[in-house]
Coordinates of C-alpha atoms and ligand atoms in Angstrom, one line a residue:
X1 CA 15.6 23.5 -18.8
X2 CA 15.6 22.2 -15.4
X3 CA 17.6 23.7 -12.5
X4 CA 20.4 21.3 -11.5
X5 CA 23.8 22.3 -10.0
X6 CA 26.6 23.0 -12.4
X7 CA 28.7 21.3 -9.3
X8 CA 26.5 18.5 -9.5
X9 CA 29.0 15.4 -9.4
X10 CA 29.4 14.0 -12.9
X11 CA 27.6 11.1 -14.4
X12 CA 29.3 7.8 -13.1
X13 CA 30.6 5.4 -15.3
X14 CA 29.3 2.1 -15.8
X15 CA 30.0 -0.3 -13.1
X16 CA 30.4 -4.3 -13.8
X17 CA 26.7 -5.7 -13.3
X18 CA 25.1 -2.9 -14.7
X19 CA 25.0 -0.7 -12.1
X20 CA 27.0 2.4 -11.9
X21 CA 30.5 2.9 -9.7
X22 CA 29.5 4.7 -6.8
X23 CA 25.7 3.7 -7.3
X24 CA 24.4 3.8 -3.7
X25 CA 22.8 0.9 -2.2
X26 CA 20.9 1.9 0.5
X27 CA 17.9 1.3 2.6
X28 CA 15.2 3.9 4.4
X29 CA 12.9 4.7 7.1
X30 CA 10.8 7.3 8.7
X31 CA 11.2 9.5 11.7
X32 CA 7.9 9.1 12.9
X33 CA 7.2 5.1 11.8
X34 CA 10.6 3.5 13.7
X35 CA 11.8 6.3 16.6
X36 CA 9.4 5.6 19.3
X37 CA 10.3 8.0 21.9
X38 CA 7.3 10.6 21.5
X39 CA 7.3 11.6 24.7
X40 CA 10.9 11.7 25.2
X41 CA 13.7 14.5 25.4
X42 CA 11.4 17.2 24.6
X43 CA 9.2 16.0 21.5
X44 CA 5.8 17.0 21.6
X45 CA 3.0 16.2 19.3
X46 CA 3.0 15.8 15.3
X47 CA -0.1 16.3 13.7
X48 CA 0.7 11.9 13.3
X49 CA 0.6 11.7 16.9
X50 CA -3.0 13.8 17.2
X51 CA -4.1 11.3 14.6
X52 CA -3.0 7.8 15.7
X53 CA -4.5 8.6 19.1
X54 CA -7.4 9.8 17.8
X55 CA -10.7 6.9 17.4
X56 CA -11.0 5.1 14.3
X57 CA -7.9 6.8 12.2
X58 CA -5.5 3.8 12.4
X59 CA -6.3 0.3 12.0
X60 CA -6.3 -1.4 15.5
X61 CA -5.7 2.1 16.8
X62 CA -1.9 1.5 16.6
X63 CA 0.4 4.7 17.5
X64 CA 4.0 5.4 16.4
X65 CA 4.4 5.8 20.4
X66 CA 6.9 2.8 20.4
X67 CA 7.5 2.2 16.7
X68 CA 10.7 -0.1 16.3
X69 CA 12.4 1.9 19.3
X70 CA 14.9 3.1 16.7
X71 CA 15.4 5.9 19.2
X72 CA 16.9 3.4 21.7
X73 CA 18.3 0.8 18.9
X74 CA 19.7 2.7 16.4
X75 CA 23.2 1.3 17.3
X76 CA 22.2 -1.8 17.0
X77 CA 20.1 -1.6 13.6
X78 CA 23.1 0.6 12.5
X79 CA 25.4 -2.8 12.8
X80 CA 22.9 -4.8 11.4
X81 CA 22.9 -2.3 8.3
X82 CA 26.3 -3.0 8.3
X83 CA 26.2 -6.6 8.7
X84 CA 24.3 -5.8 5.4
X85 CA 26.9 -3.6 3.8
X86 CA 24.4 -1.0 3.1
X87 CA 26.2 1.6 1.1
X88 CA 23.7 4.4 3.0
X89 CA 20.9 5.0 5.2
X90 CA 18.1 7.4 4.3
X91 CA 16.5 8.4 7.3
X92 CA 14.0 11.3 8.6
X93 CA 14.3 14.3 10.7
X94 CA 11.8 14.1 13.2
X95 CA 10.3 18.6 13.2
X96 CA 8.7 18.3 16.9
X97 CA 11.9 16.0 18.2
X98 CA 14.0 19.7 16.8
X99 CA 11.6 22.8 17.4
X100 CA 8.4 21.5 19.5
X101 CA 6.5 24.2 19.1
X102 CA 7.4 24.6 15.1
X103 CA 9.3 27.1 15.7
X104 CA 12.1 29.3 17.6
X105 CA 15.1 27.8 19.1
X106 CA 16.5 24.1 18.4
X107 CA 16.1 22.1 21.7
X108 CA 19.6 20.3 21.8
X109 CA 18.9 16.4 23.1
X110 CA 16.5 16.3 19.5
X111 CA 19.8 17.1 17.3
X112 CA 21.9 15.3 19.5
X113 CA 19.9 11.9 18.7
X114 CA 20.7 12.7 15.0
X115 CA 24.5 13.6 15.1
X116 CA 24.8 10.2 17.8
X117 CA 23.2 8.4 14.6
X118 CA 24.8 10.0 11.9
X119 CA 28.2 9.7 13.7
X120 CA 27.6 6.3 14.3
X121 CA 26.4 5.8 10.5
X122 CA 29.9 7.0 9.9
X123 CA 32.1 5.5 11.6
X124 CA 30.1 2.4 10.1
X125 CA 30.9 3.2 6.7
X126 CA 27.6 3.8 5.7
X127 CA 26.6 7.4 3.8
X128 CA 23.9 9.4 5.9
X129 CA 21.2 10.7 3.5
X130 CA 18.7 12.9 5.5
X131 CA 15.1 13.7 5.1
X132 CA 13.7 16.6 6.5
X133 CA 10.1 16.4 6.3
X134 CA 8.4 13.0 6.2
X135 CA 4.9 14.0 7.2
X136 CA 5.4 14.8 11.1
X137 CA 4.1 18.4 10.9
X138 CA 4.4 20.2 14.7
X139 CA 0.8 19.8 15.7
X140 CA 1.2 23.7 17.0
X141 CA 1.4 24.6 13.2
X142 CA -1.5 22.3 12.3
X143 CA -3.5 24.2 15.0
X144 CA -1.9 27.5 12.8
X145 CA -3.7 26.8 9.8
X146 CA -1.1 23.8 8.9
X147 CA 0.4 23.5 5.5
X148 CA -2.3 25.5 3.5
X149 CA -1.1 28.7 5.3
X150 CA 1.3 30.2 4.3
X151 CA 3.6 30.7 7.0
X152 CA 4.6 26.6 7.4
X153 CA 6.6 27.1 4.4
X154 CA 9.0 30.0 6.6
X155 CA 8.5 27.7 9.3
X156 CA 10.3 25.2 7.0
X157 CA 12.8 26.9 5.7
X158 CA 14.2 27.9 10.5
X159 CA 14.1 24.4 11.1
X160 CA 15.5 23.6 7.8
X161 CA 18.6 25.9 9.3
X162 CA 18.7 24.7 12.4
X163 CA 19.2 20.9 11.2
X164 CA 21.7 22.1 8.4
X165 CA 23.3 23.8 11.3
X166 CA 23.9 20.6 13.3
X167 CA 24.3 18.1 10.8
X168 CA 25.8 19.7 7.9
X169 CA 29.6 18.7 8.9
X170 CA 28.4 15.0 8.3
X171 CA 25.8 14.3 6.0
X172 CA 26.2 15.1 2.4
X173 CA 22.7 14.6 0.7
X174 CA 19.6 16.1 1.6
X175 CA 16.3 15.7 0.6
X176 CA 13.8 18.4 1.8
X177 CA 10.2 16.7 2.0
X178 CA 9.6 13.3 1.3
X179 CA 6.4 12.6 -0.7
X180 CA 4.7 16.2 -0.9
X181 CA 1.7 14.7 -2.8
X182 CA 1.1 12.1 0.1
X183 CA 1.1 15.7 2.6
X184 CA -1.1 17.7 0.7
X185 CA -3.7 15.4 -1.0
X186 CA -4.3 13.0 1.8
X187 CA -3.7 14.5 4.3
X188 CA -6.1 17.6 3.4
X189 CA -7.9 15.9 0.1
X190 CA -9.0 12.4 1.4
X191 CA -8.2 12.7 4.8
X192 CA -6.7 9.1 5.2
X193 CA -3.3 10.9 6.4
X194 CA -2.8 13.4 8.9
X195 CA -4.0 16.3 10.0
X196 CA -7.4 14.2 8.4
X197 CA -8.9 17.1 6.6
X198 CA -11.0 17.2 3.4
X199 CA -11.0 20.5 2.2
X200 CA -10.2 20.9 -1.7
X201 CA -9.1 24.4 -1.9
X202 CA -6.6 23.6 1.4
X203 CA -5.4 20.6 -0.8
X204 CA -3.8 23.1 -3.4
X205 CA -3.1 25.6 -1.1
X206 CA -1.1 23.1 0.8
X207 CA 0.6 21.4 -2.8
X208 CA 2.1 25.7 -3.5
X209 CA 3.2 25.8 0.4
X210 CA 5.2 22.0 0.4
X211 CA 6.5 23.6 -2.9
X212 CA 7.4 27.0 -1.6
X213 CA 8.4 24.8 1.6
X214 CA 10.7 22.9 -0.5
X215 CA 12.3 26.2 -2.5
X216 CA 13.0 27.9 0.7
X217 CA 14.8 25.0 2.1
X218 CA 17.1 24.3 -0.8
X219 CA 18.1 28.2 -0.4
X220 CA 18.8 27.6 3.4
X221 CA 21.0 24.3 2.7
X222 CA 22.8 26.0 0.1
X223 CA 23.2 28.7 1.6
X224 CA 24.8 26.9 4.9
X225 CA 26.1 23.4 3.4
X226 CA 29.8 22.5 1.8
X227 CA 29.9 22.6 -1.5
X228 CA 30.2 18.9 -2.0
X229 CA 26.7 18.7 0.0
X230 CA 23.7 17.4 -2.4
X231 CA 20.1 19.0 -2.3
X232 CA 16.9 16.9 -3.4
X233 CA 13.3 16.6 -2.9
X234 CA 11.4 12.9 -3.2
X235 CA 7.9 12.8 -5.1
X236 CA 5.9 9.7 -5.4
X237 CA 5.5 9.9 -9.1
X238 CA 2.5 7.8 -10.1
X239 CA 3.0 6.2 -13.3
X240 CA -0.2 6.9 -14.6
X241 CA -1.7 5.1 -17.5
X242 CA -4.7 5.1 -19.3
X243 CA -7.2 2.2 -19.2
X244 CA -8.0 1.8 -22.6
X245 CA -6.7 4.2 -25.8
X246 CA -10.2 6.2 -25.7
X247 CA -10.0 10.2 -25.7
X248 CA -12.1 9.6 -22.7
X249 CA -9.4 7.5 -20.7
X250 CA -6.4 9.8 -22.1
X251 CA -8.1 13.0 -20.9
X252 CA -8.6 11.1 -17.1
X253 CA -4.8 10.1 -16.9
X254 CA -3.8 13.6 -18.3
X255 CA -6.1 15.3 -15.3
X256 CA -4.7 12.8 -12.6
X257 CA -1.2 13.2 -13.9
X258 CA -1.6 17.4 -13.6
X259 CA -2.5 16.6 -9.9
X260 CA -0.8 13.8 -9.2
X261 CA 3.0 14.8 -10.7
X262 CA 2.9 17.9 -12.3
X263 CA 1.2 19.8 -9.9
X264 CA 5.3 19.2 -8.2
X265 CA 7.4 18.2 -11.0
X266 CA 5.9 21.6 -13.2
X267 CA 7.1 24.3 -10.7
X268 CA 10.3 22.5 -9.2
X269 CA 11.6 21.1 -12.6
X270 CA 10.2 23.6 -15.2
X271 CA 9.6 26.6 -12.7
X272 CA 5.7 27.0 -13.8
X273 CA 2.5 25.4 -12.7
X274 CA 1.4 23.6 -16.0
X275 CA -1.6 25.7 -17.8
X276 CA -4.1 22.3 -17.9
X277 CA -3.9 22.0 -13.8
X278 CA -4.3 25.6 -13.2
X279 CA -7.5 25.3 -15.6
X280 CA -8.7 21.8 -14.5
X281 CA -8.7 23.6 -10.8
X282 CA -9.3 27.2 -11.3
X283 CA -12.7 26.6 -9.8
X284 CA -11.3 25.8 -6.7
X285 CA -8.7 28.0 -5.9
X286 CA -6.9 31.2 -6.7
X287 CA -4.0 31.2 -8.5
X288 CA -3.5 34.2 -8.6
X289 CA -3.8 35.0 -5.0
X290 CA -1.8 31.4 -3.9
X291 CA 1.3 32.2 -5.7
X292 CA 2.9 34.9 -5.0
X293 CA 5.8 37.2 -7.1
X294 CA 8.8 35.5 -7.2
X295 CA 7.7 31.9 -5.6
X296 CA 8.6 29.9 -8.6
X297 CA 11.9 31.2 -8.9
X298 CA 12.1 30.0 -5.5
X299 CA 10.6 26.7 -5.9
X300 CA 12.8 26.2 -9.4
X301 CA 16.3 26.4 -7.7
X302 CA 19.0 24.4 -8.5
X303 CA 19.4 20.8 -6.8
X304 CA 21.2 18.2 -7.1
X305 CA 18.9 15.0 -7.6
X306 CA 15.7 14.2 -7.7
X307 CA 14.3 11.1 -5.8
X308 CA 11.7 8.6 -7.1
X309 CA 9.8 6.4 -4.8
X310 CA 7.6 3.6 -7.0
X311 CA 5.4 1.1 -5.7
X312 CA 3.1 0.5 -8.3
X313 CA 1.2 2.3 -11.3
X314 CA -1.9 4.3 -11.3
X315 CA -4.4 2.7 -13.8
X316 CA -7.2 5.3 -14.6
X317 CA -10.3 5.4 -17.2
X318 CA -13.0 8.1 -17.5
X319 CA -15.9 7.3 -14.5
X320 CA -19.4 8.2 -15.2
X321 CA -20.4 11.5 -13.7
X322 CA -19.9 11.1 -9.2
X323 CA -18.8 7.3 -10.0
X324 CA -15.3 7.7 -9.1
X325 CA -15.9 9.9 -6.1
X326 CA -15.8 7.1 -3.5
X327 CA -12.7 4.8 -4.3
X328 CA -10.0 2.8 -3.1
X329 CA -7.3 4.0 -5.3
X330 CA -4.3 2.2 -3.2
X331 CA -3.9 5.0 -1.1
X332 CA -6.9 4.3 1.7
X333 CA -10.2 3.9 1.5
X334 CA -12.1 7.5 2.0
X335 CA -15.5 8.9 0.9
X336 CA -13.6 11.8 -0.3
X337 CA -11.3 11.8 -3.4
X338 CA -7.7 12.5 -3.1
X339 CA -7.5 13.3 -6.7
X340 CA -8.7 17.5 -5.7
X341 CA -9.7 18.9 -8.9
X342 CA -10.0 15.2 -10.9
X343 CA -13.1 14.3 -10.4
X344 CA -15.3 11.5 -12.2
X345 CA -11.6 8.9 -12.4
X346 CA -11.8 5.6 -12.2
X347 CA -9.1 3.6 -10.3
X348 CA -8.1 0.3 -11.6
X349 CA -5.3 -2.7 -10.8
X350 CA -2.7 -4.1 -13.3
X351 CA -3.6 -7.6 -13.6
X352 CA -1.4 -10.2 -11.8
X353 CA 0.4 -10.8 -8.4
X354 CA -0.2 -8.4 -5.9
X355 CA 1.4 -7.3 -2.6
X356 CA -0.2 -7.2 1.1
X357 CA -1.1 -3.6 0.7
X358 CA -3.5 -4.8 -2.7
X359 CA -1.0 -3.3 -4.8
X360 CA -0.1 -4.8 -8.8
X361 CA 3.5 -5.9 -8.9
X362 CA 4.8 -3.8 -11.9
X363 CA 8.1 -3.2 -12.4
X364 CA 7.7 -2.3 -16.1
X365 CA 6.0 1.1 -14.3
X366 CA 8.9 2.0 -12.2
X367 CA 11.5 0.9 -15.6
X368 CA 8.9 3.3 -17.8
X369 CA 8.8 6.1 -14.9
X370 CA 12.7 6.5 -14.6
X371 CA 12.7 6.6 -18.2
X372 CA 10.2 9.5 -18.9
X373 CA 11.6 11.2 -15.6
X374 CA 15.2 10.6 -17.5
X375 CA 14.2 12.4 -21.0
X376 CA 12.0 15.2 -19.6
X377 CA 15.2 16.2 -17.1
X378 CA 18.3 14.6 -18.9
X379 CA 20.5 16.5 -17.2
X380 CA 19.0 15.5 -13.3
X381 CA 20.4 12.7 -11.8
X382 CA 17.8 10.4 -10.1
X383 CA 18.1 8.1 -7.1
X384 CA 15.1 5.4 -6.3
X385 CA 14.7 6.9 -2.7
X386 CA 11.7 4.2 -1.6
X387 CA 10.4 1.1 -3.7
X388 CA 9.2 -2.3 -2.0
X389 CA 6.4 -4.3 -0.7
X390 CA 4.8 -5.4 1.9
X391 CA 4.1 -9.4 2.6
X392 CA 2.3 -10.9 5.4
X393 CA 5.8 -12.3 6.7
X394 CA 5.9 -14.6 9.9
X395 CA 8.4 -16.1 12.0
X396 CA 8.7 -19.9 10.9
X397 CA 8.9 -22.7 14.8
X398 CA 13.1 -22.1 13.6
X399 CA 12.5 -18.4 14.3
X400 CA 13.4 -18.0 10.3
X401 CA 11.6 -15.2 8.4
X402 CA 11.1 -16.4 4.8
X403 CA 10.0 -14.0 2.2
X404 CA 10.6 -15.3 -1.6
X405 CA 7.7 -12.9 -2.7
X406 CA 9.9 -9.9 -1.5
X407 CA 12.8 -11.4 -3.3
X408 CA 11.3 -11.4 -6.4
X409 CA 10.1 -8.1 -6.5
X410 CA 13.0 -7.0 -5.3
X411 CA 15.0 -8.1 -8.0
X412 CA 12.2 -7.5 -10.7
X413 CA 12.7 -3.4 -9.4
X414 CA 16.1 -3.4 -9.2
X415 CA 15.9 -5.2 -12.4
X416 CA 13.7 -2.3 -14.2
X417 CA 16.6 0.0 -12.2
X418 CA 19.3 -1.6 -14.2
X419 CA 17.5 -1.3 -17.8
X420 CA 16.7 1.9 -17.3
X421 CA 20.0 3.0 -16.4
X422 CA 21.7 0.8 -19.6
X423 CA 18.9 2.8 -21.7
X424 CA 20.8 6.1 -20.6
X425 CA 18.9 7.1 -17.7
X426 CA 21.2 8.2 -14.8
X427 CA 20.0 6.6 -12.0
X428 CA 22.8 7.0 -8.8
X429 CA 21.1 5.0 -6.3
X430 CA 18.4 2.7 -5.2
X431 CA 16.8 2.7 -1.4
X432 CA 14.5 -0.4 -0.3
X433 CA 11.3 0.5 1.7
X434 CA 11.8 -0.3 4.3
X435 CA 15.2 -1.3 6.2
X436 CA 12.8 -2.3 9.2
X437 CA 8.9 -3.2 9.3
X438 CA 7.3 -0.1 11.1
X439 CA 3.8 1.7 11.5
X440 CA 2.3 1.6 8.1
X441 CA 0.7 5.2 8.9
X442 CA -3.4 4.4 8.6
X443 CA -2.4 0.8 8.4
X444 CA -0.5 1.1 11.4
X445 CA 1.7 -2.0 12.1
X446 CA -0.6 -4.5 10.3
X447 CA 1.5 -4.1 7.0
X448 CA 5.3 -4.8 7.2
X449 CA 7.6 -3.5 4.6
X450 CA 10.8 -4.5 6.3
X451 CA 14.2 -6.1 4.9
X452 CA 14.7 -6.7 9.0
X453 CA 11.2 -8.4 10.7
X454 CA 10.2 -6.4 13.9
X455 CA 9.0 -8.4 16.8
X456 CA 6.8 -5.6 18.3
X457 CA 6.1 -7.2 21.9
X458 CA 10.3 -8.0 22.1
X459 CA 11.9 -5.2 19.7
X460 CA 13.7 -8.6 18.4
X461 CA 14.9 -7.9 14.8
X462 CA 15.2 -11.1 12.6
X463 CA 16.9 -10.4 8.9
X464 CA 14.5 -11.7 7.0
X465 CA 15.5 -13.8 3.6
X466 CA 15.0 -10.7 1.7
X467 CA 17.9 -9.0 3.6
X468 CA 20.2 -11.8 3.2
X469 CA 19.3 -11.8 -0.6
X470 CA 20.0 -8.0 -0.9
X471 CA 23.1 -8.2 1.2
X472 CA 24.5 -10.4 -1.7
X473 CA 23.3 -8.2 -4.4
X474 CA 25.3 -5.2 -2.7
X475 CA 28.2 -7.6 -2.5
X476 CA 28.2 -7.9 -5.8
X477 CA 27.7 -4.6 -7.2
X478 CA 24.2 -5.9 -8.9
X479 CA 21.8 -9.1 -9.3
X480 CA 22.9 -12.4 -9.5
X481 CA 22.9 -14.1 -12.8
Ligands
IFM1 O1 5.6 3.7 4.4 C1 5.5 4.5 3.3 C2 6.5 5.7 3.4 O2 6.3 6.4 4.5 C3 6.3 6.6 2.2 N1 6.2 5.9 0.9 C4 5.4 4.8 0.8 C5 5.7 3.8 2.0 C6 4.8 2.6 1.8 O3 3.5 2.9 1.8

């Protein structure tokens, strides 16, 4: 049975265009790939900003130093959201702007930036949905041991109090760490993603600590939110499918869904690690020692929603023995699998259109994931907390930015979103990737995901057709006819 809430708002009821009353409409972004600022009002360096700068880790060695100067523009990217009549805004917590060092006292000017943007949110009308962790680890607890120590989880939980401390008058849902999977598995597995480390056994020691990480917060919000306040965590759940009906491809997709999904969804949804993972990667690390009495409890508490973030599905056969060991599996190229613990995993595409970043357009994968999400945790609300695409968007002699390809996958998601939830899946809200284009982490600024184009020499935004489209679609409670 999973852990949800029993004050956990009641389902909604259905709304006119298939979407449910109250469904939020949203849109998000990321501390570290829109502030800018990095220098400024006492940040210091995440283990992003060590990586950027360092040779050869992002593509045209592009930084988040500038970023879409969200820091300085938030007012006005707050009224274009509203222009928009974006229901909410699902934003990040940036941990060095809070506590440079990782830890000790909160350094005021950080939180302030966040209650000027939350108020401001507010008196917009637009719902403030905050994300605590999106991959901007203080490099000081990088140069600690980092994630796969122990201690980053405790870490987690102080600044966790210190944000709930400032911000828990005005925003009323919280997610704690955005994308846990990306953390651990590239950024200590493949190495494509900060702190660039390819260590296997780190890799699963880091997975237990985001978990742990991830427990202990939800104990801190509850334990200093309102009632009425709502606790998540978002997991990039790859909808993983086999190749081809062989035993051989079935056992692949059920070794890169143990460390792909379950490796989270097992101890925060069903408050064990699931026996096939801790077999499949006994040879790597100690269970035994990693998890400690009383850690799943921790990681099993109650919440309030879980959040989905779908871009494409995961397409995997058996690989002859070291065949699959240097890939491009959508995530970055990298001599060193990802996939810690399933090895000899082939990576394949859907066939069909595909976006900037290479990746299948499939909505059927995000339909089939909210539906298997939906009747393994009936009782959990979910919300699509990132899904979009990036398109090699220009500005037209007019200054127009027209993107049809985004439309339509847009609409083919939201599409999915609205079948899913008609086939009895509670879905409460849907966020577009990305409100803004903005540094594309290894891909830095060469991939842009935004409803809103970013010119990066001028800081011009230019609503691209996309946002137009999407503005309508929130007018109207759902998709046009
Ligand atoms: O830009 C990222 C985001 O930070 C996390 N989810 C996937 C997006 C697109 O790659």
């Amino acid at each position: 049975m999973t852990a949800v809430r029993s004050e956990t708002t009641p389902r909604p009821t259905p709304g006119g265009a298939g979407f449910p009353t109250g469904f939020l409409w949203g849109a998000s972004t990321a501390a570290y790939q829109v502030e800018g600022a990095a220098t400024e009002d006492g940040r210091t360096p995440s283990i992003w900003d060590t990586f950027s700068h360092t040779p050869g880790k992002v593509r045209n060695g592009d930084t988040g130093d500038i970023a879409a100067d969200h820091y300085h523009r938030f007012r006005e990217d707050v009224a274009l959201m509203k222009e928009l009549g974006l229901g909410a805004y699902r934003f990040s917590v940036s941990w060095p702007r809070i506590q440079p060092t990782g830890r000790g006292p909160a350094v005021e000017r950080g939180l302030d930036f966040y209650r000027r943007l939350t108020d401001e949110l507010l008196a917009a009308g637009i719902t403030p949905v905050a994300t605590l962790y999106h991959w901007d680890l203080p490099q000081e607890l990088e140069d600690a041991g980092g994630w796969p120590l122990r201690d980053t989880a405790e870490r987690f939980a102080d600044y966790t109090a210190l944000v709930a401390g400032a911000l828990g008058d005005r925003v009323p849902v919280w997610t704690t760490l955005n994308e846990p999977w990306c953390s651990a598995f590239l950024g200590y597995g493949s190495g494509v993603h900060a702190p660039g480390r390819h260590e296997p056994a780190a890799t699963l020691r880091a997975a237990h600590h985001l978990n742990l990480a991830h427990g202990r917060g939800v104990e801190v919000l509850r334990s200093l939110l309102p009632e009425s306040a709502q606790t998540s965590i978002t997991l990039n759940l790859h909808q993983v499918r086999a190749l081809t009906s062989s035993p051989e491809d079935a056992e692949a997709a059920r070794r890169i869904d143990a460390v792909g999904n379950r490796v989270f969804t097992g101890p925060i949804l069903d408050g064990a690690y699931p026996q096939d993972l801790l077999e499949d990667t006994a040879r790597i690390v100690d269970w035994d020692e990693l998890v400690h009495e009383g850690d799943l409890k921790t990681i099993s508490g109650p919440i309030d929603l879980l959040g989905v973030n779908y871009y494409t599905p995961t397409i995997v056969s058996a690989a002859e023995d070291g065949a699959g060991d240097a890939r491009d599996d959508g995530h970055g190229a990298s001599s060193h699998s990802p996939w810690t613990g399933a090895e000899d995993v082939a990576f394949h595409l859907a066939p069909g259109e595909r976006t900037a970043m290479n990746w299948a357009v499939d909505p059927e994968g995000l339909y089939t994931l909210l539906r298997q999400v939906g009747e393994a945790h009936p009782e959990l609300p979910l919300m699509v907390t990132e899904n979009g695409a990036a398109f090699d968007d220009y500005v037209s002699p007019e200054g127009r930015v027209e993107d049809p390809e985004r439309i339509a996958y847009v609409h083919s998601h939201l599409d999915a979103v609205r079948r899913a939830i008609a086939d009895g899946t509670d879905v409460r809200g849907y966020f577009l990737w990305s409100l803004l284009d903005n540094f594309e982490w290894s891909y830095g600024y060469a991939k842009r995901f935004g409803a809103i184009y970013v010119d990066y020499a001028t800081q011009k935004r230019i609503p691209k057709s996309s946002a137009r489209w999407y503005a309508e679609v929130i007018r109207r409670g759902g998709l046009p006819a």
